[in-house]
Amino acid sequence: MDLQGKTILTGVKPTGTLHIGNYVGAIRPAIELGHHVSQTGRHIMFVADYHAINAIKDAVLLKRLRKEIACVYLACGLDPNQSIFYMQSDVPELFEMTTILMAYTPKGFMNKAHAYKAAVDKNHIKGEPADSGINMGLYTYPVLMASDILSYDTDLVPVGKDQIQHVEIAADIAGSINALYQKEVLKIPSYFVQEASQTLPGIDGQKMSKSYNNVIPLFGTDAEIKKAVMSIKTDCQDINAPKNPEEILLYHIIRGIAPDTVVQEVKEGLEKGGMGYGTIKKMLLASILQEVSEKREKYNNYMAHFDDVQDMLNEGAKKARAIARPVLERTKDAVFAR
Ligand code: TRP
């Protein structure tokens, strides 16, 4: 895909402590994309904290999650001089834009949005009234997300499959505003699926997810990471039996995180037979520690000196507002014929 000169925007919700699966599937690719895009275009990355309050009402928990996610991205190499990096809630222009967009968003769009439908389905299964526990923030989630996207004249949004619909809604809303006022008031965004070039299964073989309790923590202590690695499920085939690596969970995990040379060595060891699971786990552990140790130190440092991170986020918000303000004014000019 040609990213030359494009504006690319990514939002991350601070909803849980991060694991190696998040790192491989989302964090690392987003940061690599940032380095690439910022050479010629504009890379925008933000923490979607207003989206998070729809689900998280524990303020102290949310405080911790907001802090953690900002420090994780910085520690993993997001460069705030290259990428515009901020907290969503520090950009008030988004909320003026949201109010405008609301007026052009058919209610039916919201009824069809996945997040809302999933919540209704859950209620149905529990035998509760359809809208039980559903707040307007969740219901109108796609409008705030459209505002996130449209406020910066975004060209492209890298998404996982679950977010495609949201970008389509944003494009639809922008399209109807442009059609009504017969000019390009808002830029129509597209998405591209950055479908985890790599996905990591969890230590039990299901998708790695906090809710399955099968994660390898990203910035855990050595002991915590070791404990998770040593509990990766294995079978009881003879150590000397030749094996098909594709059928071995450990191999899938190691392939996502270890350097190619290590992956190759394990592949051959399994195919020939003779390489034990214990040995492979030690190699995996070493690879993980090699990948994360330095980043973990940076992370701990950022967490301990959050004032510095706050300064970076404030700077980021300033840059974001400087882009969002003229887009908002242009939109107000159109809708009020100012
Ligand atoms: N909805 C996204 C998620 O759940 C987060 C998000 C909010 C976002 N606003 C966005 C992503 C704008 C891309 C663009 O992960």
mmCIF file of C-alpha atoms in Angstrom, residues 46-51 53 62 66 86-95 144 148 152 310 317 321:
data_model
loop_
_atom_site.group_PDB
_atom_site.id
_atom_site.type_symbol
_atom_site.label_atom_id
_atom_site.label_comp_id
_atom_site.label_asym_id
_atom_site.label_seq_id
_atom_site.Cartn_x
_atom_site.Cartn_y
_atom_site.Cartn_z
ATOM 1 C CA PHE A 46 -3.713 8.361 20.796
ATOM 2 C CA VAL A 47 -5.074 6.769 23.935
ATOM 3 C CA ALA A 48 -8.850 6.504 23.619
ATOM 4 C CA ASP A 49 -9.569 7.251 27.257
ATOM 5 C CA TYR A 50 -13.035 8.676 26.664
ATOM 6 C CA HIS A 51 -13.962 5.463 24.913
ATOM 7 C CA ILE A 53 -15.017 5.284 30.449
ATOM 8 C CA LEU A 62 -8.490 3.914 34.775
ATOM 9 C CA ARG A 66 -4.018 5.314 31.058
ATOM 10 C CA TYR A 86 -1.823 12.292 23.037
ATOM 11 C CA MET A 87 -4.742 11.482 25.306
ATOM 12 C CA GLN A 88 -8.072 11.770 23.513
ATOM 13 C CA SER A 89 -9.575 13.637 26.471
ATOM 14 C CA ASP A 90 -6.997 16.437 26.063
ATOM 15 C CA VAL A 91 -8.426 17.481 22.699
ATOM 16 C CA PRO A 92 -11.721 19.335 23.320
ATOM 17 C CA GLU A 93 -12.159 19.979 19.584
ATOM 18 C CA LEU A 94 -13.152 16.326 19.266
ATOM 19 C CA PHE A 95 -16.253 16.901 21.329
ATOM 20 C CA LEU A 144 -16.864 9.674 18.833
ATOM 21 C CA ASP A 148 -11.356 10.928 16.217
ATOM 22 C CA TYR A 152 -7.466 15.242 11.411
ATOM 23 C CA GLN A 310 2.731 13.904 30.908
ATOM 24 C CA ALA A 317 -2.247 17.297 22.505
ATOM 25 C CA ARG A 321 -5.409 20.508 18.542
#
